[in-house]
Amino acid sequence: HVVGAAWAVLHDLRRRGPEFRLQGRHVGELGLAHGIFFWDPLLEGPEPRGRASPSGSLRADALGLCSGSDKRLVMFPSFTSLGVAHTWLLLRVEIEHGVDAAKQDGAAEDERYWEEFCADLCPGSLGLLPPSPLLTRSWAAVGELRFVPRRSVWGADVVHSLAPRPSDAALIAVLSQTELPTSAEDVLGTLGLVGDREATIASAEVAASVEEDASGRMEVGRRLQRAILRLGLPCSLPEPADDGGAPLPPDDAALEATQKAAVAELMRRKLRAVGLAGVADRATL
């Protein structure tokens, strides 16, 4: 919701006239990526000597515990070696080719190209706060392999991707008490996207999003299974295949069930390690 609100504010500002620049270059379009963040899976146990602190294991797989006056424990697992759902901003940044570069690739001298950058407004939730007062991170889209996009959206599709689902009953109930636009159509109208060229996407982009989701599920499955094996957890991800035996990407239900089982088992392991075996035996997600 933080990133979605930031996208809406930035889009509305652009619509009113200000020009956005990143590293001195014009930002032509803003979007969002929905995906999964993975730390490399790390074995349980102490870090080798000389490893910088805080340790990678602490950043990768943290379990927060707290309790109130009723002594009931509340647990907050954040096991990024098993993948954590995350959303980040996308920016298409203009590249202006010089005469020599334009001649090499056959482009006109004044033709413009775009390079994709990413910006994370909530890096602290992933243990990625930089050693500076800044609370955001930005990087070239091809330069950060820990973020696996499942769906990249631009223009009006950002709004549709953020619309509350029927299962978000609590959120819908809260929004209904406000005067804020809640339906995708109302938000599109507020942002001036109705009837705009950004309000529809080409069939090629639809095909690209389907392909991106399939490749994203394949990569998420590969990394999740790798982490499970590395951590020695007693669960595994189904490996679907087509009639010819070629591997297929796992579906969302299989990914969700396997990740939930892995997180629950790792949570029990950590509870037992700090002397809370009784809690571990009763713990559920």
GROMACS .gro file of N, CA and C in nm, residues 174-183 186-187 190:
model
   39
  174VAL      N    1  -1.277  -0.082   0.611
  174VAL     CA    2  -1.217   0.045   0.653
  174VAL      C    3  -1.235   0.152   0.546
  175LEU      N    4  -1.208   0.115   0.420
  175LEU     CA    5  -1.219   0.213   0.312
  175LEU      C    6  -1.362   0.261   0.292
  176SER      N    7  -1.457   0.176   0.321
  176SER     CA    8  -1.597   0.215   0.303
  176SER      C    9  -1.639   0.326   0.399
  177GLN      N   10  -1.563   0.346   0.507
  177GLN     CA   11  -1.594   0.452   0.603
  177GLN      C   12  -1.529   0.585   0.566
  178THR      N   13  -1.454   0.587   0.457
  178THR     CA   14  -1.386   0.710   0.413
  178THR      C   15  -1.455   0.764   0.288
  179GLU      N   16  -1.411   0.881   0.246
  179GLU     CA   17  -1.462   0.939   0.123
  179GLU      C   18  -1.365   0.918   0.008
  180LEU      N   19  -1.269   0.830   0.027
  180LEU     CA   20  -1.169   0.804  -0.077
  180LEU      C   21  -1.228   0.715  -0.186
  181PRO      N   22  -1.185   0.735  -0.311
  181PRO     CA   23  -1.230   0.643  -0.417
  181PRO      C   24  -1.170   0.505  -0.393
  182THR      N   25  -1.250   0.402  -0.405
  182THR     CA   26  -1.203   0.266  -0.376
  182THR      C   27  -1.204   0.174  -0.497
  183SER      N   28  -1.299   0.192  -0.588
  183SER     CA   29  -1.302   0.105  -0.705
  183SER      C   30  -1.194   0.148  -0.803
  186ASP      N   31  -1.305   0.442  -1.022
  186ASP     CA   32  -1.303   0.572  -0.957
  186ASP      C   33  -1.161   0.626  -0.944
  187VAL      N   34  -1.067   0.537  -0.909
  187VAL     CA   35  -0.929   0.580  -0.895
  187VAL      C   36  -0.871   0.622  -1.030
  190THR      N   37  -0.991   0.966  -1.101
  190THR     CA   38  -0.924   1.064  -1.017
  190THR      C   39  -0.785   1.096  -1.070
   0.00000   0.00000   0.00000
